[in-house]
Short mmCIF file of C-alpha atoms (C1' of nucleotides) in Angstrom, two decimals:
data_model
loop_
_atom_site.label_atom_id
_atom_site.label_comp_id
_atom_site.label_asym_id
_atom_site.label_seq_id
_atom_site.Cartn_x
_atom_site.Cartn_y
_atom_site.Cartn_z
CA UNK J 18 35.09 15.91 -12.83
CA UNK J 19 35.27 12.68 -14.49
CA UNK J 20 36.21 9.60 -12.30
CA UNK J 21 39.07 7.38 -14.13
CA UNK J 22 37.55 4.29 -14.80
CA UNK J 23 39.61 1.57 -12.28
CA UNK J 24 41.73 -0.98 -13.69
CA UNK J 25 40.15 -4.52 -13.78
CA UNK J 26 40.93 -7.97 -14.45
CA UNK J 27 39.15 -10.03 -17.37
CA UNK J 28 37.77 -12.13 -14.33
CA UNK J 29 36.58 -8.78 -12.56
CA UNK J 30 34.50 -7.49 -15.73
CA UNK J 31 33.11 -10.65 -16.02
CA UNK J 32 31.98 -10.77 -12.61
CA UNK J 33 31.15 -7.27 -12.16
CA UNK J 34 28.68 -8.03 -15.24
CA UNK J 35 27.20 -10.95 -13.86
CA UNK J 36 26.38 -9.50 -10.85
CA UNK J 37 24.76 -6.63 -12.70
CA UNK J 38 22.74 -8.47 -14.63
CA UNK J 39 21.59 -10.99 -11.53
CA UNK J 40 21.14 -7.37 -9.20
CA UNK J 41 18.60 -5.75 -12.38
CA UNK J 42 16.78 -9.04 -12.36
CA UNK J 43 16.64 -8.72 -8.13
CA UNK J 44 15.97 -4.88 -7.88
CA UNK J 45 13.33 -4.43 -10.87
CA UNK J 46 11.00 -6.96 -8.88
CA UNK J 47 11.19 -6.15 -5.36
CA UNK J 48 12.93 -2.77 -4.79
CA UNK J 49 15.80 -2.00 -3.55
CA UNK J 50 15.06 -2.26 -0.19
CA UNK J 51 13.26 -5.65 -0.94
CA UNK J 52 16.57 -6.46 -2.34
CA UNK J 53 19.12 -8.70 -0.41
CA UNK J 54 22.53 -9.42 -1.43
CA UNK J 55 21.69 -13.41 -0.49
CA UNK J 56 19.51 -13.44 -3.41
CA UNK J 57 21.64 -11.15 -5.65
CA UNK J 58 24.49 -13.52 -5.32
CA UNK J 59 22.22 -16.77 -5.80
CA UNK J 60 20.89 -15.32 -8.94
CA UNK J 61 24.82 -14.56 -10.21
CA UNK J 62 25.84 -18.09 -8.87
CA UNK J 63 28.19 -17.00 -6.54
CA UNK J 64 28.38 -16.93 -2.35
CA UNK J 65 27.42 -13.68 -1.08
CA UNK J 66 31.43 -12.99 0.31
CA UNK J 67 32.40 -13.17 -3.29
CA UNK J 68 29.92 -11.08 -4.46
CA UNK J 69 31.11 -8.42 -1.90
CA UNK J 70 34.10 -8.48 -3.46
CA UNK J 71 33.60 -7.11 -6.53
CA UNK J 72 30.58 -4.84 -4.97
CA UNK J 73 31.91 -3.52 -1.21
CA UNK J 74 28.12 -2.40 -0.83
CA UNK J 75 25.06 -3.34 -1.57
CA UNK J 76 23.97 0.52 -2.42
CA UNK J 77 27.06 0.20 -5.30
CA UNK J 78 25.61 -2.42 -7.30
CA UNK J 79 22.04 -0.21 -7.05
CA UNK J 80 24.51 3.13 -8.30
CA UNK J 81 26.32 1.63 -10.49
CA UNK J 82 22.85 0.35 -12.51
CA UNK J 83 21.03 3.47 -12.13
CA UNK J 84 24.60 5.43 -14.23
CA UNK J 85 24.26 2.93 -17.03
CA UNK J 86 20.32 3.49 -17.07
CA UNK J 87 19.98 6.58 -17.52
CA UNK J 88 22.14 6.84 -20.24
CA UNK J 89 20.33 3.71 -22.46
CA UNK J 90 17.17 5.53 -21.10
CA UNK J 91 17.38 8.53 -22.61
CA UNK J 92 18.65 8.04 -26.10
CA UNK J 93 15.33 7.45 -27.67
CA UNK J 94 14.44 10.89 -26.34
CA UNK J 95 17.81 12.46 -27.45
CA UNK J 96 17.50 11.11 -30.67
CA UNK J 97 14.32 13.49 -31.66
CA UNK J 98 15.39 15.58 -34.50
CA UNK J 99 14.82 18.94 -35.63
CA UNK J 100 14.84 17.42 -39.18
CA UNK J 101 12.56 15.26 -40.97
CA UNK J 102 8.74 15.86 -40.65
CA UNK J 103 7.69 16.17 -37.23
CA UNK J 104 4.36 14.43 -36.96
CA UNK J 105 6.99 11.10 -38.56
CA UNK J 106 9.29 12.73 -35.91
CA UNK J 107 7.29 12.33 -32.99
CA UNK J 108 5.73 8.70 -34.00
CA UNK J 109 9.02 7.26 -33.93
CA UNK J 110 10.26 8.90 -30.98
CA UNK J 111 6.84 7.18 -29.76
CA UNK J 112 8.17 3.91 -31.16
CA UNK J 113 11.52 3.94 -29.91
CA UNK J 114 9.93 4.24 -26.65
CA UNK J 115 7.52 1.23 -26.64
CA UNK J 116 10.02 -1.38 -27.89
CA UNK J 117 12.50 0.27 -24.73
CA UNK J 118 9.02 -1.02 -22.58
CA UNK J 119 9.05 -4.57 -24.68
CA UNK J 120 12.51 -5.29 -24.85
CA UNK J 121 14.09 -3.81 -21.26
CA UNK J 122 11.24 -3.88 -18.99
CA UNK J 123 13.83 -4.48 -16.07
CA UNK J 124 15.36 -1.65 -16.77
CA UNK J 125 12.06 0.41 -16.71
CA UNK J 126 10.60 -1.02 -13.17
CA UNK J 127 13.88 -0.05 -12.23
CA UNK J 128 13.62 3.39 -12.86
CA UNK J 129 9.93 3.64 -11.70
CA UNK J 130 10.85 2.01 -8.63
CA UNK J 131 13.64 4.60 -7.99
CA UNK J 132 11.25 7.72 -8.81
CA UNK J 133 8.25 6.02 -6.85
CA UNK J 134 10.25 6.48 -3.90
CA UNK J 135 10.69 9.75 -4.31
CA UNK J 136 14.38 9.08 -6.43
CA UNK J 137 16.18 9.78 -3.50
CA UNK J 138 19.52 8.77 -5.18
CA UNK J 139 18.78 10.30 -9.00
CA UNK J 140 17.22 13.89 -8.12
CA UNK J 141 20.29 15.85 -8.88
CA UNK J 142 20.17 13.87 -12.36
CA UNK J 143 16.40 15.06 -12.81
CA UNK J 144 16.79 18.73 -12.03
CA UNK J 145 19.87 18.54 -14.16
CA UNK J 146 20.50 16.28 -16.89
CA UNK J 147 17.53 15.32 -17.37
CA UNK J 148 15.72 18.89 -16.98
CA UNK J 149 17.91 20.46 -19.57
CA UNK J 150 17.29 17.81 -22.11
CA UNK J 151 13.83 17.93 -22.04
CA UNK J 152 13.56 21.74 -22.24
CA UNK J 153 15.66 21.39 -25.32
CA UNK J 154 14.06 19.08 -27.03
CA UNK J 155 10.43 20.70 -25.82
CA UNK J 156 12.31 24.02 -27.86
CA UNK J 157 12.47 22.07 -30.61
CA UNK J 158 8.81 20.62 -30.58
CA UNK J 159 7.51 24.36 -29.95
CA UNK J 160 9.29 25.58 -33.28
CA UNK J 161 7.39 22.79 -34.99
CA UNK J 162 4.09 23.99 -33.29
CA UNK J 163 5.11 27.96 -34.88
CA UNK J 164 5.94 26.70 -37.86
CA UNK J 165 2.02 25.03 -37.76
CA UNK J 166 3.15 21.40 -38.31
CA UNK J 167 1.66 20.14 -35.64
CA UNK J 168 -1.37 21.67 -33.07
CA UNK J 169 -0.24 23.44 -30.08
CA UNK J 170 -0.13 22.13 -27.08
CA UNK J 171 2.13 22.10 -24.02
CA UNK J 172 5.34 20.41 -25.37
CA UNK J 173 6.67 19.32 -21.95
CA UNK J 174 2.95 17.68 -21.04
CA UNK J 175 3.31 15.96 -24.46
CA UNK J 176 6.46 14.61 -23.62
CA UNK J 177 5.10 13.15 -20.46
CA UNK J 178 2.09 11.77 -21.20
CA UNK J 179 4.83 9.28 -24.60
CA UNK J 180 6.54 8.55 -21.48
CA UNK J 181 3.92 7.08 -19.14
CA UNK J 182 1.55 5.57 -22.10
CA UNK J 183 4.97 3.45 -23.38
CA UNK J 184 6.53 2.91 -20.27
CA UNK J 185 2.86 1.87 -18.80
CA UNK J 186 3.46 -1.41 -20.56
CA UNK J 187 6.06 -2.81 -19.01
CA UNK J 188 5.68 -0.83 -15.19
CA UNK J 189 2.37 -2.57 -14.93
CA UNK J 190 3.00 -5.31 -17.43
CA UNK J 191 1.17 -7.69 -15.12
CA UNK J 192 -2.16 -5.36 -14.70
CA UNK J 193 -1.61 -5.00 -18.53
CA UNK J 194 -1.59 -8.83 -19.07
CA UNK J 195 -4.05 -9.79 -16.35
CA UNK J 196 -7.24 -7.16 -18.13
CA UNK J 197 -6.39 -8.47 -21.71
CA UNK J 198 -6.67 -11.78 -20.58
CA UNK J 199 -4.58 -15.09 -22.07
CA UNK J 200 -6.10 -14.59 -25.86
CA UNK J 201 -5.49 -10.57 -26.30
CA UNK J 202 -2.43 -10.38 -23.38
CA UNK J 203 -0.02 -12.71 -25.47
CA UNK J 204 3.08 -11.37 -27.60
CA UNK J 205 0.52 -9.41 -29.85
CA UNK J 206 -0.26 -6.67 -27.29
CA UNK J 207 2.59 -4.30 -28.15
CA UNK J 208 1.81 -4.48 -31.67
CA UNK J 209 -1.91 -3.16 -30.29
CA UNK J 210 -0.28 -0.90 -28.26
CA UNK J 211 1.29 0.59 -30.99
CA UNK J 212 -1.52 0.85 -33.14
CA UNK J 213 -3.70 2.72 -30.73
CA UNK J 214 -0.67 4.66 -29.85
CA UNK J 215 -0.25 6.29 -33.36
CA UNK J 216 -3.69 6.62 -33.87
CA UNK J 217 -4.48 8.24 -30.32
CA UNK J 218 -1.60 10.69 -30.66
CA UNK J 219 -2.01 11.81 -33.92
CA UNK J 220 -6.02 12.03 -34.37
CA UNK J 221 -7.14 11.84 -30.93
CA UNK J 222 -10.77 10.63 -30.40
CA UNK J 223 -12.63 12.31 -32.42
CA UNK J 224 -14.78 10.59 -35.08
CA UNK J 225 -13.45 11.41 -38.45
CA UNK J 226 -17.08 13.23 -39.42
CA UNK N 29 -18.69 -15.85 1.89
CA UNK N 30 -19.60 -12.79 3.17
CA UNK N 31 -17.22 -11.95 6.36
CA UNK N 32 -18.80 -10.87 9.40
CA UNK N 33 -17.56 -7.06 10.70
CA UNK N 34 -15.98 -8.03 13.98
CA UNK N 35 -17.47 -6.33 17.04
CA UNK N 36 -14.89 -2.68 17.55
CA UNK N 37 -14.99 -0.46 20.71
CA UNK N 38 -14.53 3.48 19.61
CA UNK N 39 -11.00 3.31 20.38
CA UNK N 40 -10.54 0.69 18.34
CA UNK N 41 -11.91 2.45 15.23
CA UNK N 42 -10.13 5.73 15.98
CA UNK N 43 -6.73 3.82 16.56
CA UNK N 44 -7.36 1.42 13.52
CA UNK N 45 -7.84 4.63 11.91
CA UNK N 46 -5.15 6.18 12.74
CA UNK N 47 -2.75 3.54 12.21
CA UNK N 48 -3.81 2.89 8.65
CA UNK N 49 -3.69 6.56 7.75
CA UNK N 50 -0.06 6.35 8.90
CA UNK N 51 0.75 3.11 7.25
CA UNK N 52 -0.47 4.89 3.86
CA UNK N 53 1.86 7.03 4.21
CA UNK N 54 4.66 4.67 4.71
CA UNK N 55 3.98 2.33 2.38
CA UNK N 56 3.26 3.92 -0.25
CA UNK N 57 6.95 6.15 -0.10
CA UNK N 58 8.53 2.79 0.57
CA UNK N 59 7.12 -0.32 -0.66
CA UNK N 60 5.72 -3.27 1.42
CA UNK N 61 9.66 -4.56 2.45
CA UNK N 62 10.28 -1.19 2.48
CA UNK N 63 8.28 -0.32 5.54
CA UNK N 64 8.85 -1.24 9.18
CA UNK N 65 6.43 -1.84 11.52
CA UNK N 66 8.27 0.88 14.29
CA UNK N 67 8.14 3.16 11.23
CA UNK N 68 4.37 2.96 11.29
CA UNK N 69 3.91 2.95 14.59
CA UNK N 70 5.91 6.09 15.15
CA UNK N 71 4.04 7.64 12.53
CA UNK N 72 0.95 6.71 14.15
CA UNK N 73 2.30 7.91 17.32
CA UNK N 74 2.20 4.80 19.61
CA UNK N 75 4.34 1.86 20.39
CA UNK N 76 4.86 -1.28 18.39
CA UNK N 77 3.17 -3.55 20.64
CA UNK N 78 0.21 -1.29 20.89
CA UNK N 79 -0.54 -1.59 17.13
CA UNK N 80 0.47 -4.72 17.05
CA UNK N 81 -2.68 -5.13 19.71
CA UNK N 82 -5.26 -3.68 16.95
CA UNK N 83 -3.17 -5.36 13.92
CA UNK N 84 -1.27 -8.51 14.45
CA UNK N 85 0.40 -9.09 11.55
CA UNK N 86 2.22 -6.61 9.11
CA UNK N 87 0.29 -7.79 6.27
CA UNK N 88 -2.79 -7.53 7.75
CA UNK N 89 -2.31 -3.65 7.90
CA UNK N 90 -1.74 -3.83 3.64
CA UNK N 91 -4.12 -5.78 3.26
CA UNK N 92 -6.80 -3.86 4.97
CA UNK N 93 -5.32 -0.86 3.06
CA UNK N 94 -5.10 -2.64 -0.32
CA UNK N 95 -8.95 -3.76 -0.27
CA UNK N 96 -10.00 -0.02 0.84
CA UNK N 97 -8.06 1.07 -1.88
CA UNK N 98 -9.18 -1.00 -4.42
CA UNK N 99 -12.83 0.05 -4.20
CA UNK N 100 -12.05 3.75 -4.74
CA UNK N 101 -9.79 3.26 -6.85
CA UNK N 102 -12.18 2.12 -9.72
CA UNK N 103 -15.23 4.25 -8.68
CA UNK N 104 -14.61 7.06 -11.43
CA UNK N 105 -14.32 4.01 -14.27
CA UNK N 106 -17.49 2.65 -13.06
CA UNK N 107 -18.87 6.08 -13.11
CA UNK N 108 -18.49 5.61 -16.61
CA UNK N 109 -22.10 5.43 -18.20
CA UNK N 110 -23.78 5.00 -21.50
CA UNK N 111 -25.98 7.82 -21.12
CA UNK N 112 -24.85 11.16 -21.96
CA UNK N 113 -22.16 12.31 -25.21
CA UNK N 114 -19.64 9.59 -25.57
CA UNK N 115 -16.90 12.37 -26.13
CA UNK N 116 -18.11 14.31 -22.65
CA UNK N 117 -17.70 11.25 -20.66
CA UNK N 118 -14.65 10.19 -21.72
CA UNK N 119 -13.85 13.48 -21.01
CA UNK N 120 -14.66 13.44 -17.48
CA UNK N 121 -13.40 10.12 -16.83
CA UNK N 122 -10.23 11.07 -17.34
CA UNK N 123 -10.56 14.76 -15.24
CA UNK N 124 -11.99 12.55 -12.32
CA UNK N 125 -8.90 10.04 -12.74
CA UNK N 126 -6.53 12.95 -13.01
CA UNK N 127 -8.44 14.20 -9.67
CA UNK N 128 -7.93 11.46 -8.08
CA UNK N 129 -4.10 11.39 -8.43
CA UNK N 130 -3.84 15.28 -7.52
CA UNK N 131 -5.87 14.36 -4.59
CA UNK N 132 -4.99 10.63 -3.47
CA UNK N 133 -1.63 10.58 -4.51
CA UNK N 134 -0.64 8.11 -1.71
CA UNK N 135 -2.99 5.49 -3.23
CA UNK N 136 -1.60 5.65 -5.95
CA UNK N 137 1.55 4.96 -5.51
CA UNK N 138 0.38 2.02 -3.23
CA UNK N 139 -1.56 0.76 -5.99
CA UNK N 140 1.69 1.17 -8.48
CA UNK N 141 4.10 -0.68 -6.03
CA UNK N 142 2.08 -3.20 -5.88
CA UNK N 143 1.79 -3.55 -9.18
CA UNK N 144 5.17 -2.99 -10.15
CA UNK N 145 6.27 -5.93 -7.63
CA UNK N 146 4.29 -8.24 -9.41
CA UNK N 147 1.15 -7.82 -7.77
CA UNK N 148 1.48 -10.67 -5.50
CA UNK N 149 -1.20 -9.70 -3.03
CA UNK N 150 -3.89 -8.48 -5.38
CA UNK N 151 -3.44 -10.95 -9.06
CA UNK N 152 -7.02 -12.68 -8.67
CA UNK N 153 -8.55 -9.46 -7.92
CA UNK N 154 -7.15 -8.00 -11.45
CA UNK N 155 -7.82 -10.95 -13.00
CA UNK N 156 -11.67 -11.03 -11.64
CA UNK N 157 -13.40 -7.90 -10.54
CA UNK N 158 -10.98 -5.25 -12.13
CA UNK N 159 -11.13 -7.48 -15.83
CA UNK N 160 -14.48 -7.90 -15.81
CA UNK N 161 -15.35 -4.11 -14.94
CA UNK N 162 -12.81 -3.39 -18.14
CA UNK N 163 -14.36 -5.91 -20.48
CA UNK N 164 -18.00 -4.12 -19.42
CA UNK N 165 -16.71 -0.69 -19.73
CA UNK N 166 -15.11 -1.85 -23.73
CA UNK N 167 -18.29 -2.97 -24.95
CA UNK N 168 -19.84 0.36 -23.89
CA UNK N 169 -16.42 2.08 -25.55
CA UNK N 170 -16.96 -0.07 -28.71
CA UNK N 171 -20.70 0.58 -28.78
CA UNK N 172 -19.83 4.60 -29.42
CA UNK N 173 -17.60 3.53 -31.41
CA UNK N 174 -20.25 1.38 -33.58
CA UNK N 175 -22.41 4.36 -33.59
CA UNK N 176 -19.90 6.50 -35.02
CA UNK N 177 -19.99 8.85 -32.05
CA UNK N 178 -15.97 8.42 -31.25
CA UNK N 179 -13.00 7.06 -33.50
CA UNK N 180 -12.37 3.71 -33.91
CA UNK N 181 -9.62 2.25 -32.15
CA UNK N 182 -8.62 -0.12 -29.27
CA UNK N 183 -11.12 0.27 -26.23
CA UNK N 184 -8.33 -1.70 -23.91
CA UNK N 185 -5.59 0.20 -24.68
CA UNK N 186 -7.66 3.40 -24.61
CA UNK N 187 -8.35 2.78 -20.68
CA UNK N 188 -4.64 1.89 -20.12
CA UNK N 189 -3.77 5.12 -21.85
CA UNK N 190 -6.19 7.14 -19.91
CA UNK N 191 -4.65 5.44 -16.24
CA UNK N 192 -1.33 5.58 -17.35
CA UNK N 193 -1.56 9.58 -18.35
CA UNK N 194 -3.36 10.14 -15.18
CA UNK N 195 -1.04 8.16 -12.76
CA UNK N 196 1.72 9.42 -13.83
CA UNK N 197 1.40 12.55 -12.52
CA UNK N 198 0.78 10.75 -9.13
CA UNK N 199 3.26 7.81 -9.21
CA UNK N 200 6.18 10.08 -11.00
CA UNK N 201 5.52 13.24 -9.43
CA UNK N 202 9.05 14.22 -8.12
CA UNK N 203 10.32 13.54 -11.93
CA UNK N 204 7.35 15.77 -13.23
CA UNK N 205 8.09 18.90 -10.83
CA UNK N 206 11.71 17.94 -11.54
CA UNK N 207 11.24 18.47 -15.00
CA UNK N 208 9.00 21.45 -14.80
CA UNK N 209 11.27 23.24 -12.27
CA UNK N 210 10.04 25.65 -9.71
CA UNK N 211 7.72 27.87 -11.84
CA UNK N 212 5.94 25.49 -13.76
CA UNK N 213 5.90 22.63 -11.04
CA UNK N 214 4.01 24.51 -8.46
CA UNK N 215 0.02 23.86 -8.06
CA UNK N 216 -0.66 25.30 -11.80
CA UNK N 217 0.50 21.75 -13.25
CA UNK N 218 -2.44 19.57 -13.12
CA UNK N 219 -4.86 22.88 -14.72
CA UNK N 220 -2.22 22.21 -17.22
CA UNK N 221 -2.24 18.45 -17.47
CA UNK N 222 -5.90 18.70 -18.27
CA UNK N 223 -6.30 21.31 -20.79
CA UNK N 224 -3.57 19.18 -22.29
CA UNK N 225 -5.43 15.60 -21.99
CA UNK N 226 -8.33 16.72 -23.02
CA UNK N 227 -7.13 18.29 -26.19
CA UNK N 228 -4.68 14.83 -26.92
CA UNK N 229 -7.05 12.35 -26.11
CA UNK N 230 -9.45 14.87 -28.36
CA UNK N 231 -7.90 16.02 -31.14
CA UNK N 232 -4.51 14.10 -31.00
CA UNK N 233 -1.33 16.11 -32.69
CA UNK N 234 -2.66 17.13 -35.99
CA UNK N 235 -2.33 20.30 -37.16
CA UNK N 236 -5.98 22.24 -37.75
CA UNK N 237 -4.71 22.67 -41.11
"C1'" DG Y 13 -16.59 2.83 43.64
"C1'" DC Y 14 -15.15 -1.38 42.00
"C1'" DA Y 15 -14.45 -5.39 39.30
"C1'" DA Y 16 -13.99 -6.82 34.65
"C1'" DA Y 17 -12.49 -5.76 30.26
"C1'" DT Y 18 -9.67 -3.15 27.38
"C1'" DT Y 19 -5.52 -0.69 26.20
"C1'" DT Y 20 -0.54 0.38 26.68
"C1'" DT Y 21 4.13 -0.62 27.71
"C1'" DG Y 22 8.93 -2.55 28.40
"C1'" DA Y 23 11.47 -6.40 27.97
"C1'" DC Y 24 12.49 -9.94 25.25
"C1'" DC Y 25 13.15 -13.53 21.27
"C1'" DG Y 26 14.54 -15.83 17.02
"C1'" DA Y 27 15.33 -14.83 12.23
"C1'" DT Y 28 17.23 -12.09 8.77
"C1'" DT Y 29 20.06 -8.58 7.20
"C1'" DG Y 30 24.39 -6.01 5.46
"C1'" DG Y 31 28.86 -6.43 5.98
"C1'" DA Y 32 33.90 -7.76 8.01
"C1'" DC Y 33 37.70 -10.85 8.06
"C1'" DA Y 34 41.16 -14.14 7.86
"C1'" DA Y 35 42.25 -18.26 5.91
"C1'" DA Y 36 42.21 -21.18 1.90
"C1'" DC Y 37 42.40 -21.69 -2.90
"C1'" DG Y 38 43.79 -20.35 -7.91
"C1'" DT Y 39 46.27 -17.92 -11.25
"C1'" DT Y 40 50.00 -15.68 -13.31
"C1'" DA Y 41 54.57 -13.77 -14.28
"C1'" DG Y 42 59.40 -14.28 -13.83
"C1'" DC F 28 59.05 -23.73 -9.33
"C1'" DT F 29 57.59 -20.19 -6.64
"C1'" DA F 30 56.41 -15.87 -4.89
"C1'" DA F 31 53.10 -12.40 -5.56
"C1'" DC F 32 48.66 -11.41 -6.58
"C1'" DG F 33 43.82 -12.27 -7.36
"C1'" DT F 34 39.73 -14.94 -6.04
"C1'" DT F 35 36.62 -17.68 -3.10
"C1'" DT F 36 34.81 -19.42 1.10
"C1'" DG F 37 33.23 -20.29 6.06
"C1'" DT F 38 32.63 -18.03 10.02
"C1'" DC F 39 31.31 -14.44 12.55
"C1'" DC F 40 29.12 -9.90 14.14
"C1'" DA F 41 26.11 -6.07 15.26
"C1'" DA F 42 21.91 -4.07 13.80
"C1'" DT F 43 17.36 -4.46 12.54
"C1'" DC F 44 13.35 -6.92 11.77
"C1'" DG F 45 8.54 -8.95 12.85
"C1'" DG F 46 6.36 -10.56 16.52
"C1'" DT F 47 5.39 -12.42 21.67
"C1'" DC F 48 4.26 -11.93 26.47
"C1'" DA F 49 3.24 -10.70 30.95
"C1'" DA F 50 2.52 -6.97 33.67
"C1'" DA F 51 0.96 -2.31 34.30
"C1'" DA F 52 -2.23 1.38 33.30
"C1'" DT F 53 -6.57 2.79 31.81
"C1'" DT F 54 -11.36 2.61 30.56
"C1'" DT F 55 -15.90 0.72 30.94
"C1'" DG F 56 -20.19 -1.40 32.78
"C1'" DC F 57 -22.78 -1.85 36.79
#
DNA sequence: GCAAATTTTGACCGATTGGACAAACGTTAG
DNA sequence: CTAACGTTTGTCCAATCGGTCAAAATTTGC
């Protein structure tokens, strides 16, 4: 099951990391069919030959970013714990999840571009991985719904709508930015975001009488 | 400024038809650089050159899509009146958004792509029309809110949260179904997305006591 | 029915793309 | 020092791309 990790060279990790880092940049803004391995190796600083060197194919680099994103991607949701008060629970899960959207936006137009294209190289990873970690964790949400300490609702629903609110600010960062305008788009916006966040999660809409 | 609507035979209009309902389709599963003329074409069932007689250029095809779109695309915010219970409309704008991506889930995805890629083609439009329609839209939102009719909180970031609930179950719905698996995914998941909505952006997570 | 206008097609073009390859250049261990 | 190994580069290739063009086929107006 498990692939032994190849032998490299200091040089090789390096590299390999550079080119990582330079193909996220690439990929995250124009897709991975938008992508070419000209501009991949410009942005590393290296000719495209020697990028093929340390990446035989352009689909590798793409693979080899999606593994380590998934696994950064998912922690904040792995993380939620049966202990501690849910509703404090939830609100940092909710947290964790916005400053993934400020701090590793890349990473998240990454992902959206994959699943916006149907995620023809991730599926197995959805109906798997992914699948059985949400169930689990929407187990653990429906005890806290029995045990009344929070409403019931539909705990997998719940789960999606934290993930497209947070992730919504850094997918369509530019819509985002472009509606607040230059006073209310600047570095203050996530703070807003979270504030509305909590508030719209926890009490909802309604006017407090 | 206004652009004169260039003289079209029937077969024109039929094939320019025909040839944007295809590109749709295209596009919006692969992106812009994504999408190759023959593709459309062959989707459209004709030859390259042929739509290349009723479109010339690649981007004139997007474009044309990408203006239709756009129009559409806010008509259920603008919808959005000051007559009527603040609470019911908010509660239909966000059933006819969540229509719209069960029922124009190509758009959507068009209209995230673009985004996501920066929004090179359509970044005066959200800085213009689409800003100005939110701004309008706030004050009405703050108004209700001034009235004590609905919580106080963010107008902005409550639109954003309302499109980016909604959307995603257009723009991620292969992770959704994923998710849900086979019994839950099927047709009963946007009934389900709206009892949901309507109770979080209602009563957010509290318990009743 | 026929000429003019419109539509369709096959052949073609230059540019870009992902990738191969051998030769040149560096580095390292004995 | 030097042979083996690792790295970098220039050159090249076949496939695909967006788009052109002239000729053929079809439709339309009279």
């Amino acid at each position: 099951m498990e692939v032994p990790a190849p032998r490299r060279t200091r040089i090789q990790q390096e590299k390999r990391e550079l080119i990582l880092e330079a193909a996220l940049e690439v990929f995250s803004t124009n897709g991975f069919r938008g992508s070419t391995i000209d501009q991949i190796a410009e942005a590393a600083g290296m000719s495209k030959p020697n990028l093929l060197y340390y990446f035989r194919r352009k689909e590798d680099i793409h693979e080899t970013l999606m593994q380590r994103l998934l696994d950064t991607w998912l922690a904040p949701l792995r993380e939620l714990d049966d202990i501690g008060d849910p509703l404090t629970e939830l609100r940092s899960y909710i947290r964790r999840k916005l400053e993934m959207a400020r701090d590793f936006p890349r990473e998240s137009r990454l992902f959206a571009n994959e699943i916006l294209q149907g995620a023809p190289r991730i599926m197995p990873m959805l109906e798997g991985e992914l699948k059985t970690l949400v169930d689990e964790k929407a187990a653990v949400i429906k005890g806290w719904m029995r045990a009344g300490k929070i409403a019931r609702t539909d705990p997998w629903h719940l789960i999606f709508s934290i993930w497209a609110t947070t992730q919504h600010y850094a997918d369509f960062d530019v819509q985002v930015r472009a509606v607040l305008g230059p006073n209310r788009g600047g570095d203050g916006r996530f703070e807003d975001a979270a504030r509305f966040l909590e508030q719209l999660f926890i009490d909802g809409l309604k006017p407090k009488t």
